[in-house]
């Protein structure tokens, strides 16, 4: 099986691009802590309302301009709604679903996570720019899926 | 050399006799189903496009999500699968000297099973009992009969796969020491993937059926998703491999060139088969319950599938350049002018290949974890697969239809029909470029997939999407014209085109080709390697999902 010189060069360049993209992805995920939402804790999806912290959904201050949003997703809403936080805040969303699979996406940011019943999902984002952000469900969850949204206001 | 001479002799005999009529009837039956599914799916696609642009409000009895479920099932499961099987059965019949009669029987039983499955699935969707999308993620639960239909569909696919294996095994027994034809080699790869790739989803569906009928209480949500994508992703690459087979084998013939290195081509098939199934995880990059370590390993698994495509890209340019030079092309790019652009059998698959350059690049970008969070479940993804599937695969399939259907029905593609085909190809290309381009853009701005028209209460961000969604609808309308033209052409070639001989398009092997090494035929080894790769990718996470599973979920009907 002989390959042409030019084919070898082409494949080496191609593989190099793939390897570099992978190296950057790995560096960001593990050295810069930018990994994708991968919450590993579990919860009984039929007892969300009785299980801490989801028995008290809301916005909690956890440090110097650091917040935690404890949020449940259910057809066809987010709880809590219309979140307000100060500019520059670092916010961690702790989320679970009370029924089917939902998505949590904040337009204009890289916040994007699946929220499945039985798992507690976590995602962190720094909100540096003031403004109103649209939060929407990006996984089809039923007849009212197109209405499932809320906002985050940063001031 | 002698083998080659013998093969061309046999091809000549085949061409004079035309296709075996019994085998041809089987493939044509599958193509009829494929193009009916394509037509209905296309009409539904237009409804979706118009709705998303805010132009069309769907009546209460026809819900957007019902329409989208049908669009996905008809185009992804029915159209692509039936076309693929019809094409490869025709290929086996042509290159292995006809199908065995028991294989033909098996094929028909499989076809019957698929039709029964589609009837179940379609009926439950039409009745509004299965608006769960073609991905049917639990704990959303459709009517149990929807999943029963899926079982019939899978059984049908398996029967056709076994038929192909039996035919190839029989040929090999009768032709000891010879290689199966390259096209049959592709067929084996595709059917191996179809069979092994659908095992996971079959287990999932068998878990769902008792749950959907209410005999069991709860289901493991994450495990179901994972099993689904081990199949969903493989299916995507099955069509891709099918499209690639026509690029390597038919296109060089149509442009008057010769095949690429037989060994390297077979190596591409082997690599795609071995590396494929594990790509499924790139659909779960932002799922909970899967560790970042596992997700990173899967970046590697997904990117490795890019390697055989790099080999293919090189091979295609080399084939074009060689045949152009032989026709006297000069300079670095002179060969471009020597290509038969007016021949739709070339034009359609050529545009398919060109579309795969941005489509493949987009795929490589979005499989890198952090980049995936920018686009996951947004309209970007819908734009991505209307390029890969809607252009690369679909135009390659159409390219085949222009010569394979008349070959099977003993008819010819007239110059007028060729011209109509060229128009179809151009309309389709412009339509998809507009629609898919708009989808990519609006996805970057946050517009989600699988969502009927909404402004989220006149939210400013959502209102900003409207111009792109309008462009999407314009593209979709052009595509509808393309759908009508293509369905007209396909049925014309089946039943009305003038009688005559049309050759099955297979190019001659490379000049001065070195003999293909024996190891390429060691399918048992490739399957073992494939299972090893799948185990490497899946054993740890799947065991984890089962052992550390949260309490399960009851079924929900939320539409
Ligand atoms: C007339 C031609 C077509 C039009 C106008 C069209 C339009 C659309 C639109 C608007 C969506 C839905 C976007 C959303 O809300 O998520 C969609 C989804 C989809 N289309 Fe098409 N499409 C066409 C042809 C095709 C073809 C030829 C294929 C594949 C062979 C295809 C495969 C799909 C798939 C797999 C989905 C996703 C379904 C899902 O999310 O469950 N489409 N299409
Ligand atoms: Cu939702
Ligand atoms: Cu995939």
XYZ file of C-alpha atoms and ligand atoms in Angstrom:
759
model
C 0.000 0.000 0.000
C 1.812 3.070 -1.176
C 0.731 6.614 -0.554
C 1.788 9.613 -2.532
C 4.141 12.079 -0.909
C 1.568 14.844 -1.268
C -1.131 12.678 0.306
C 1.119 12.047 3.303
C 1.731 15.762 3.723
C -1.983 16.515 3.447
C -2.863 13.905 6.050
C -0.154 15.087 8.423
C -1.430 18.673 8.212
C -5.004 17.515 8.699
C -4.169 15.376 11.695
C -2.110 18.203 13.166
C -5.146 20.509 13.025
C -7.308 17.871 14.718
C -4.683 17.303 17.419
C -4.233 21.027 18.058
C -7.987 21.571 18.366
C -8.120 18.720 20.823
C -5.190 20.039 22.831
C -6.856 23.457 23.129
C -10.112 21.847 24.200
C -8.325 19.765 26.837
C -6.304 22.725 28.099
C -9.423 24.865 28.469
C -11.368 22.086 30.157
C -8.794 20.950 32.679
C -6.319 23.808 33.184
C -8.700 26.763 32.831
C -11.674 24.999 34.385
C -13.858 25.815 31.400
C -15.245 22.288 31.012
C -18.804 21.759 29.860
C -21.661 21.377 32.368
C -21.302 17.860 33.776
C -23.105 17.711 37.132
C -22.734 14.242 38.608
C -24.968 14.342 41.711
C -28.290 12.539 41.514
C -31.748 13.195 42.973
C -35.081 11.397 43.053
C -36.952 13.156 40.210
C -40.307 12.485 41.887
C -39.254 14.145 45.160
C -37.609 17.336 43.931
C -39.808 19.645 46.018
C -38.866 17.832 49.223
C -35.145 17.566 48.514
C -32.639 20.257 49.523
C -31.648 22.592 47.999
C -34.601 22.417 45.574
C -37.157 22.719 48.358
C -36.172 26.423 48.353
C -35.353 27.548 44.810
C -33.959 31.077 44.610
C -30.917 33.307 44.264
C -28.376 33.013 47.085
C -25.313 35.120 47.743
C -22.397 32.791 48.415
C -19.421 35.173 48.481
C -17.993 38.437 47.327
C -20.106 39.099 44.216
C -20.656 35.357 43.890
C -24.119 33.902 43.645
C -25.788 30.553 43.466
C -29.090 30.146 41.664
C -31.002 27.081 42.799
C -33.423 26.407 39.980
C -36.022 23.838 39.034
C -37.209 23.356 35.477
C -40.688 22.025 34.784
C -43.180 22.217 31.947
C -43.127 25.057 30.857
C -41.256 27.341 33.262
C -38.131 28.050 35.253
C -38.266 28.613 39.034
C -37.227 31.256 40.061
C -38.178 33.592 37.231
C -36.787 37.040 36.330
C -33.461 36.821 38.113
C -31.547 40.000 39.006
C -27.835 40.119 39.760
C -25.176 42.857 39.925
C -22.713 43.349 37.081
C -19.484 41.404 37.424
C -21.125 38.637 39.429
C -19.994 35.059 39.141
C -23.105 32.932 39.121
C -23.408 29.186 39.539
C -26.676 27.643 38.416
C -27.709 24.458 40.223
C -30.581 22.900 38.327
C -32.769 19.869 38.050
C -35.920 18.869 36.200
C -39.190 17.916 37.841
C -40.541 16.120 34.770
C -39.079 15.667 31.266
C -35.728 16.686 29.762
C -35.273 20.453 29.439
C -32.489 22.680 28.193
C -31.047 25.756 29.846
C -29.600 28.314 27.478
C -28.814 31.989 27.999
C -28.730 33.754 24.618
C -25.619 35.830 24.078
C -23.508 33.731 26.481
C -21.974 30.278 26.359
C -24.323 29.013 29.067
C -25.886 25.916 27.587
C -26.786 22.753 29.476
C -29.138 19.816 29.409
C -31.225 19.443 32.544
C -32.468 15.881 32.905
C -34.680 14.400 35.616
C -32.595 12.488 38.156
C -29.436 14.549 37.836
C -28.340 17.857 39.331
C -26.752 19.986 36.646
C -24.232 22.761 37.361
C -23.019 25.616 35.164
C -21.063 28.745 36.047
C -20.888 32.068 34.240
C -19.431 35.518 34.872
C -21.922 38.249 33.974
C -19.695 41.248 33.263
C -21.918 43.197 30.899
C -25.066 44.849 32.161
C -28.287 44.193 30.322
C -31.224 41.850 30.044
C -30.422 38.279 29.016
C -32.956 35.890 27.517
C -33.084 32.475 29.207
C -34.795 29.757 27.199
C -35.417 26.046 27.147
C -33.641 24.560 24.138
C -34.814 20.967 24.384
C -38.289 20.140 23.119
C -40.355 19.408 26.238
C -43.964 19.491 25.056
C -46.786 21.599 23.658
C -45.746 24.787 25.468
C -42.019 24.438 24.865
C -41.916 27.674 22.833
C -43.161 29.595 25.872
C -40.577 28.312 28.315
C -38.359 31.320 28.964
C -37.395 33.924 31.521
C -34.767 36.663 31.896
C -31.645 37.475 33.847
C -31.155 41.189 34.437
C -27.616 42.318 35.142
C -27.207 45.848 36.560
C -4.764 -8.108 -15.006
C -6.583 -11.266 -15.987
C -9.035 -10.767 -13.149
C -9.725 -7.287 -14.396
C -10.334 -8.540 -17.921
C -12.689 -11.176 -16.617
C -14.551 -8.625 -14.551
C -15.094 -6.252 -17.439
C -16.298 -9.191 -19.491
C -18.885 -9.976 -16.849
C -19.855 -6.337 -16.630
C -20.423 -6.292 -20.369
C -22.656 -9.323 -20.153
C -24.549 -7.683 -17.326
C -24.993 -4.524 -19.298
C -26.379 -6.283 -22.294
C -28.825 -8.238 -20.189
C -29.669 -5.253 -18.004
C -30.492 -5.722 -14.371
C -31.975 -8.952 -13.092
C -35.678 -8.055 -13.169
C -36.532 -9.764 -9.883
C -33.719 -7.962 -8.075
C -34.575 -4.695 -9.798
C -38.165 -4.908 -8.602
C -36.971 -5.092 -4.986
C -34.771 -2.013 -5.256
C -37.459 -0.067 -7.099
C -39.978 -0.896 -4.370
C -37.603 0.601 -1.814
C -37.035 3.676 -3.981
C -40.790 4.213 -4.300
C -41.109 4.266 -0.517
C -38.043 6.499 -0.280
C -39.388 9.123 -2.659
C -42.885 9.117 -1.168
C -41.316 9.689 2.260
C -39.157 12.405 0.735
C -42.168 14.149 -0.759
C -44.285 14.131 2.406
C -41.277 15.031 4.530
C -40.511 17.952 2.231
C -44.067 19.330 2.453
C -43.876 19.139 6.240
C -40.466 20.846 6.148
C -42.012 23.750 4.250
C -44.782 24.076 6.866
C -42.111 24.244 9.572
C -40.058 26.802 7.718
C -43.074 29.049 7.133
C -44.174 28.697 10.739
C -40.772 29.559 12.147
C -40.701 32.711 10.058
C -43.976 33.736 11.659
C -45.754 33.598 8.295
C -47.904 30.554 8.900
C -49.890 29.711 11.986
C -50.581 25.988 12.067
C -54.182 24.924 12.788
C -54.871 23.374 16.174
C -55.280 19.904 14.687
C -51.789 20.062 13.182
C -49.284 20.845 15.885
C -45.774 22.080 15.020
C -44.179 19.322 17.079
C -46.318 16.675 15.463
C -45.210 17.949 12.068
C -41.565 18.051 13.121
C -41.717 14.529 14.544
C -43.031 13.295 11.208
C -40.469 15.326 9.213
C -37.614 13.797 11.227
C -38.916 10.236 11.098
C -39.775 10.327 7.393
C -36.509 11.866 6.221
C -34.014 10.529 8.712
C -35.347 7.044 9.301
C -37.457 6.195 6.265
C -36.050 8.051 3.229
C -32.384 7.538 3.993
C -32.639 3.928 5.104
C -34.831 2.710 2.263
C -32.682 4.458 -0.343
C -29.505 3.021 1.146
C -30.811 -0.536 1.199
C -32.285 -0.262 -2.302
C -28.995 1.035 -3.667
C -26.803 -1.579 -2.027
C -29.079 -4.471 -2.948
C -28.869 -3.303 -6.547
C -25.088 -3.098 -6.153
C -24.845 -6.624 -4.738
C -27.073 -7.952 -7.491
C -24.976 -6.230 -10.151
C -21.477 -7.048 -8.909
C -22.027 -10.518 -7.409
C -23.953 -11.963 -10.342
C -27.494 -11.579 -8.977
C -29.066 -12.045 -5.570
C -29.636 -15.549 -4.232
C -33.325 -16.318 -4.262
C -33.381 -16.843 -0.496
C -31.712 -13.460 -0.045
C -34.313 -11.815 -2.212
C -36.993 -13.479 -0.095
C -35.313 -12.277 3.090
C -35.134 -8.809 1.605
C -38.863 -8.773 0.842
C -39.714 -9.982 4.349
C -37.477 -7.233 5.731
C -39.181 -4.728 3.467
C -42.586 -5.880 4.688
C -41.469 -5.546 8.274
C -40.211 -2.020 7.617
C -43.508 -1.029 5.995
C -45.465 -2.385 8.973
C -43.138 -0.456 11.281
C -43.575 2.774 9.349
C -47.368 2.358 9.389
C -47.356 2.006 13.187
C -45.040 4.970 13.650
C -46.858 7.204 11.168
C -50.305 6.346 12.541
C -49.358 7.152 16.121
C -47.812 10.449 15.026
C -50.847 11.395 12.920
C -53.177 10.568 15.801
C -51.163 12.949 17.943
C -49.989 10.161 20.241
C -46.312 10.359 19.400
C -45.160 13.986 19.154
C -41.850 12.956 20.670
C -39.478 13.654 17.737
C -37.447 10.932 16.080
C -35.204 10.932 19.165
C -38.111 10.056 21.590
C -36.108 10.955 24.717
C -37.694 9.442 27.837
C -39.362 10.323 30.147
C -41.536 11.837 27.455
C -43.608 8.839 26.456
C -45.488 8.203 23.229
C -48.131 5.562 22.736
C -46.540 2.134 23.193
C -47.412 1.272 19.587
C -44.984 3.919 18.333
C -42.118 1.939 19.834
C -43.565 -1.343 18.596
C -43.384 0.201 15.126
C -39.732 1.040 15.709
C -39.053 -2.607 16.573
C -40.560 -3.714 13.261
C -38.466 -1.112 11.471
C -35.272 -2.383 13.082
C -36.124 -6.029 12.433
C -36.663 -5.146 8.785
C -33.261 -3.487 8.636
C -31.615 -6.490 10.258
C -33.203 -8.950 7.839
C -31.889 -6.909 4.918
C -28.466 -6.784 6.563
C -28.394 -10.559 7.045
C -29.489 -11.043 3.472
C -26.510 -9.008 2.328
C -24.128 -11.002 4.538
C -25.466 -14.300 3.222
C -25.079 -13.198 -0.388
C -21.520 -12.004 0.128
C -20.535 -15.125 2.087
C -21.936 -17.310 -0.672
C -20.014 -15.431 -3.353
C -16.812 -15.696 -1.386
C -17.239 -19.430 -0.959
C -17.644 -19.804 -4.718
C -14.767 -17.455 -5.541
C -12.029 -18.495 -3.142
C -9.038 -16.179 -3.122
C -10.785 -13.345 -4.968
C -11.771 -9.965 -3.594
C -15.413 -8.982 -3.472
C -16.080 -5.953 -5.638
C -15.318 -2.589 -4.093
C -19.006 -1.684 -4.135
C -19.897 -4.900 -2.327
C -17.141 -4.074 0.134
C -18.853 -0.758 0.884
C -22.146 -2.638 1.214
C -20.661 -4.975 3.820
C -19.353 -1.974 5.764
C -22.739 -0.270 5.681
C -24.686 -3.360 6.721
C -22.209 -4.147 9.508
C -22.779 -0.636 10.839
C -26.535 -0.859 10.399
C -26.646 -4.068 12.394
C -24.209 -3.277 15.194
C -25.199 0.380 15.376
C -28.840 -0.463 16.012
C -28.241 -2.904 18.872
C -28.075 -0.104 21.451
C -31.295 1.561 20.359
C -33.042 -1.808 20.245
C -32.156 -2.396 23.890
C -33.463 1.093 24.644
C -36.755 0.497 22.850
C -37.201 -2.857 24.602
C -36.764 -1.013 27.920
C -39.281 1.629 26.856
C -42.104 -0.609 25.589
C -43.160 -2.120 28.960
C -42.754 1.318 30.540
C -44.847 3.077 27.888
C -47.616 0.475 28.229
C -47.546 0.943 32.001
C -46.175 -2.481 32.959
C -43.062 -1.016 34.581
C -43.003 2.185 36.598
C -39.830 4.071 35.801
C -37.000 4.340 33.304
C -33.319 5.310 33.339
C -33.283 8.613 31.455
C -29.562 9.053 30.907
C -28.992 5.459 29.831
C -31.800 5.783 27.282
C -30.253 8.896 25.761
C -26.860 7.255 25.552
C -28.191 4.121 23.907
C -30.143 6.249 21.444
C -27.109 8.221 20.324
C -24.921 5.163 19.869
C -27.404 4.514 17.066
C -28.330 8.041 15.988
C -24.797 8.999 15.265
C -23.985 5.739 13.480
C -26.980 6.174 11.225
C -25.619 9.541 10.117
C -22.374 7.942 9.101
C -24.080 5.072 7.344
C -25.548 7.496 4.838
C -22.257 9.274 4.626
C -20.481 5.999 3.826
C -23.160 5.289 1.237
C -22.610 8.687 -0.369
C -18.846 8.147 -0.300
C -19.214 4.837 -2.139
C -20.691 6.679 -5.108
C -17.886 9.242 -5.043
C -15.215 6.575 -5.249
C -16.943 4.247 -7.700
C -19.529 6.007 -9.884
C -18.124 9.511 -10.235
C -14.770 8.513 -11.784
C -16.735 6.551 -14.378
C -19.021 9.476 -15.168
C -16.102 11.881 -15.650
C -14.245 9.376 -17.809
C -11.528 8.642 -15.285
C -10.500 5.664 -13.236
C -10.885 4.607 -9.637
C -8.587 5.669 -6.855
C -6.287 3.114 -5.210
C -8.414 0.091 -4.363
C -6.474 -0.582 -1.177
C -6.742 2.960 0.159
C -10.445 3.033 -0.629
C -11.025 -0.199 1.281
C -8.970 1.227 4.124
C -11.345 4.216 4.292
C -14.297 1.838 4.606
C -12.563 -0.172 7.328
C -11.654 2.956 9.313
C -15.184 4.336 9.110
C -16.614 1.037 10.316
C -14.159 0.614 13.185
C -14.256 4.194 14.464
C -17.847 5.136 13.974
C -20.260 4.082 16.669
C -18.496 5.866 19.518
C -19.139 9.265 17.952
C -22.556 9.198 19.609
C -21.245 10.873 22.730
C -20.769 14.180 20.924
C -24.531 14.595 21.160
C -24.233 14.571 24.964
C -21.445 17.058 25.548
C -23.564 19.212 27.880
C -25.418 16.325 29.554
C -25.167 15.847 33.312
C -24.058 12.478 34.668
C -21.049 12.031 32.369
C -17.634 13.050 33.704
C -15.459 15.613 31.983
C -12.762 12.963 31.576
C -15.076 10.715 29.584
C -16.271 13.682 27.562
C -12.698 14.567 26.702
C -11.879 11.045 25.591
C -14.816 11.372 23.265
C -13.428 14.474 21.618
C -10.681 12.157 20.443
C -13.151 9.471 19.392
C -15.191 11.934 17.340
C -12.265 13.697 15.740
C -10.712 10.400 14.677
C -13.694 9.870 12.380
C -12.420 12.906 10.492
C -9.304 11.027 9.376
C -10.861 8.809 6.695
C -12.654 11.898 5.387
C -9.328 13.635 4.951
C -8.193 10.635 2.902
C -11.353 10.886 0.816
C -10.903 14.601 0.176
C -7.438 13.949 -1.208
C -8.586 11.013 -3.312
C -11.360 13.031 -4.946
C -9.108 15.878 -6.019
C -6.573 13.345 -7.284
C -9.216 11.553 -9.373
C -10.392 14.833 -10.893
C -6.894 16.005 -11.624
C -5.790 12.730 -13.203
C -8.768 12.452 -15.489
C -8.481 16.145 -16.394
C -4.809 15.763 -17.308
C -5.590 12.762 -19.452
C -8.000 14.935 -21.373
C -5.229 17.495 -21.865
C -5.843 19.893 -18.992
C -2.945 22.261 -18.286
C -1.811 24.232 -15.276
C -2.695 23.869 -11.630
C -6.465 24.133 -12.009
C -7.032 23.389 -15.693
C -8.760 20.100 -14.811
C -11.748 21.991 -13.439
C -12.743 22.955 -16.989
C -12.566 19.334 -18.117
C -15.233 18.160 -15.695
C -18.701 17.440 -17.165
C -20.577 20.167 -15.273
C -23.648 19.849 -17.493
C -24.089 16.168 -16.627
C -26.396 15.969 -13.623
C -24.990 12.567 -12.667
C -21.770 14.451 -11.982
C -23.062 17.868 -10.944
C -25.298 16.664 -8.104
C -22.689 14.562 -6.265
C -20.003 17.163 -6.980
C -21.999 19.824 -5.152
C -22.580 17.217 -2.454
C -18.821 16.923 -2.013
C -18.202 20.649 -2.073
C -20.871 21.123 0.604
C -19.036 18.664 2.797
C -16.066 21.025 3.102
C -17.911 23.622 5.257
C -20.186 20.937 6.716
C -17.253 18.820 7.879
C -15.404 21.842 9.211
C -18.496 22.888 11.180
C -18.762 19.376 12.555
C -15.158 19.347 13.698
C -15.662 22.702 15.412
C -18.819 21.749 17.258
C -17.489 18.432 18.531
C -14.829 20.303 20.538
C -16.533 20.491 23.918
C -16.409 24.175 24.759
C -17.367 25.222 21.244
C -20.317 22.880 21.507
C -21.789 24.968 24.314
C -22.041 27.865 21.864
C -24.284 25.973 19.488
C -25.764 22.920 21.224
C -29.484 22.529 20.459
C -29.553 25.832 18.621
C -30.651 26.325 15.031
C -26.956 26.118 14.115
C -27.212 22.347 14.513
C -30.248 22.202 12.251
C -28.254 24.189 9.687
C -25.382 21.733 10.104
C -27.386 18.647 9.314
C -29.296 20.198 6.455
C -25.828 20.665 4.928
C -24.490 17.207 5.733
C -27.673 15.247 5.258
C -29.749 17.632 3.180
C -26.985 18.398 0.687
C -24.060 15.990 0.929
C -26.077 12.821 1.367
C -29.228 13.797 -0.474
C -27.515 15.142 -3.604
C -25.254 12.083 -3.710
C -28.346 9.878 -3.559
C -30.011 11.904 -6.322
C -26.828 11.558 -8.363
C -27.254 7.793 -8.087
C -30.978 7.920 -8.838
C -30.342 9.521 -12.268
C -28.576 6.396 -13.537
C -29.560 3.603 -11.163
C -33.328 3.954 -11.546
C -33.222 3.847 -15.382
C -30.699 0.996 -15.187
C -33.145 -0.980 -13.073
C -36.232 -0.159 -15.127
C -34.606 -0.511 -18.558
C -35.045 3.154 -19.412
C -32.797 6.122 -20.188
C -32.164 9.571 -18.828
C -33.048 11.840 -21.759
C -31.174 15.120 -22.361
C -34.347 17.007 -21.379
C -34.573 15.101 -18.116
C -30.878 15.725 -17.554
C -31.503 19.440 -17.979
C -34.380 19.315 -15.526
C -32.048 17.492 -13.151
C -29.478 20.260 -13.479
C -32.185 22.812 -12.661
C -33.292 20.687 -9.694
C -29.715 20.538 -8.428
C -29.244 24.290 -8.696
C -32.579 25.096 -7.051
C -31.773 22.669 -4.265
C -28.298 24.125 -3.782
C -29.490 27.716 -3.601
C -32.400 26.775 -1.354
C -30.236 24.852 1.055
C -27.544 27.532 1.045
C -30.144 30.132 2.068
C -31.931 27.940 4.579
C -28.891 26.351 6.125
C -26.956 29.615 6.124
C -29.808 31.391 7.914
C -30.059 28.530 10.394
C -26.335 28.651 11.170
C -26.423 32.409 11.770
C -29.575 32.603 13.817
C -28.338 29.690 15.897
C -25.249 31.637 16.854
C -27.560 34.368 18.159
C -29.336 31.853 20.364
C -32.413 30.748 18.427
C -33.223 27.222 19.634
C -34.057 24.205 17.502
C -37.338 22.292 17.786
C -39.269 25.408 18.783
C -42.315 26.769 16.969
C -42.505 30.460 16.166
C -42.158 32.542 19.308
C -40.938 35.954 20.364
C -40.870 34.980 24.050
C -43.228 37.858 24.856
C -41.631 40.315 22.418
C -38.199 39.857 23.921
C -35.708 42.071 22.058
C -33.188 39.257 21.525
C -35.823 36.974 20.060
C -37.202 39.734 17.816
C -33.687 40.142 16.413
C -33.879 36.620 14.955
C -36.800 37.407 12.669
C -34.925 38.549 9.532
C -32.885 35.329 9.507
C -35.965 33.204 10.056
C -37.557 34.913 7.082
C -34.529 34.000 4.975
C -34.931 30.450 6.239
C -38.481 30.397 4.900
C -37.359 31.735 1.511
C -34.812 28.922 1.281
C -37.440 26.421 2.385
C -39.822 27.554 -0.330
C -37.156 27.075 -3.007
C -36.495 23.640 -1.551
C -40.134 22.734 -1.962
C -39.765 23.461 -5.688
C -36.727 21.171 -5.601
C -38.715 18.437 -3.875
C -41.460 18.532 -6.503
C -38.942 18.459 -9.374
C -37.014 15.553 -7.883
C -40.044 13.448 -7.130
C -41.268 14.083 -10.677
C -37.899 13.036 -12.112
C -37.662 9.919 -9.959
C -41.098 8.635 -10.890
C -40.569 9.564 -14.522
C -37.413 7.452 -14.576
C -39.261 4.594 -12.920
C -42.319 4.448 -15.138
C -42.382 6.869 -18.055
C -38.915 7.593 -19.482
C -38.122 6.092 -22.921
C -37.019 2.461 -22.914
C -33.338 1.711 -23.391
C -30.137 0.504 -21.803
C -28.505 2.410 -18.969
C -25.230 1.200 -17.556
C -24.566 0.649 -13.864
C -21.845 3.234 -13.219
C -18.662 1.549 -12.042
C -15.276 2.979 -13.008
C -12.333 0.865 -14.129
C -9.660 0.219 -11.496
C -6.630 2.442 -11.245
C -4.000 2.042 -13.961
C -1.024 -0.167 -12.997
C -2.746 -0.894 -9.700
C -0.835 -3.001 -7.225
C -2.846 -6.029 -6.129
C -5.073 -5.353 -3.124
C -3.633 -7.096 -0.066
C -5.536 -10.029 1.423
C -5.841 -8.456 4.873
C -8.502 -6.037 3.708
C -10.974 -8.935 3.567
C -10.588 -9.886 7.212
C -14.017 -8.679 8.303
C -13.973 -10.674 11.525
C -10.914 -8.720 12.580
C -12.528 -5.373 11.699
C -15.652 -6.268 13.645
C -13.572 -7.328 16.656
C -11.675 -4.048 16.467
C -14.943 -2.149 16.208
C -16.289 -3.925 19.287
C -13.060 -3.124 21.138
C -13.351 0.569 20.304
C -17.022 0.572 21.285
C -16.154 -1.140 24.593
C -13.386 1.337 25.283
C -15.837 4.165 24.756
C -18.957 2.802 26.397
C -18.226 0.215 29.102
C -17.100 2.642 31.817
C -19.794 5.318 31.332
C -22.641 2.864 30.757
C -21.764 0.761 33.808
C -21.584 4.008 35.758
C -24.990 5.077 34.468
C -26.514 1.785 35.580
C -24.744 1.344 38.924
C -25.018 4.967 40.035
C -28.419 5.553 38.512
C -30.794 7.958 40.264
C -34.350 6.753 40.919
C -36.014 6.431 37.524
C -38.693 8.559 35.902
C -42.347 7.761 35.234
C -43.745 8.436 31.739
C -44.987 11.943 30.843
C -47.243 13.093 28.048
C -46.610 16.811 27.787
C -48.113 17.690 24.412
C -38.194 21.113 1.610
C -37.101 20.778 2.216
C -36.858 20.975 3.687
C -37.251 22.006 4.490
C -37.993 23.252 4.114
C -36.791 21.680 5.829
C -36.978 22.485 6.929
C -36.734 22.109 8.228
C -37.027 22.894 9.388
C -37.611 24.289 9.365
C -36.711 22.150 10.471
C -37.047 22.433 11.901
C -36.257 23.316 12.693
C -36.616 23.199 14.146
O -37.647 23.766 14.589
O -35.863 22.564 14.877
C -36.196 20.898 10.007
C -35.746 19.880 10.814
C -35.137 18.733 10.340
N -34.917 18.394 9.005
Fe -35.547 19.430 7.426
N -36.144 20.494 5.791
C -36.152 20.029 4.508
C -35.574 18.874 4.027
C -34.903 17.977 4.814
C -34.170 16.848 4.316
C -34.037 16.479 2.850
C -33.675 16.195 5.402
C -32.858 14.949 5.477
C -32.760 14.025 4.596
C -34.101 16.907 6.578
C -33.822 16.538 7.864
C -34.257 17.199 8.986
C -34.057 16.742 10.330
C -33.349 15.466 10.755
C -34.605 17.697 11.180
C -34.599 17.671 12.698
C -35.796 17.076 13.269
C -35.736 17.165 14.762
O -35.173 18.120 15.313
O -36.255 16.227 15.382
N -34.836 17.987 6.187
N -36.220 20.891 8.627
Cu -38.506 22.871 28.534
Cu -23.034 12.514 15.561
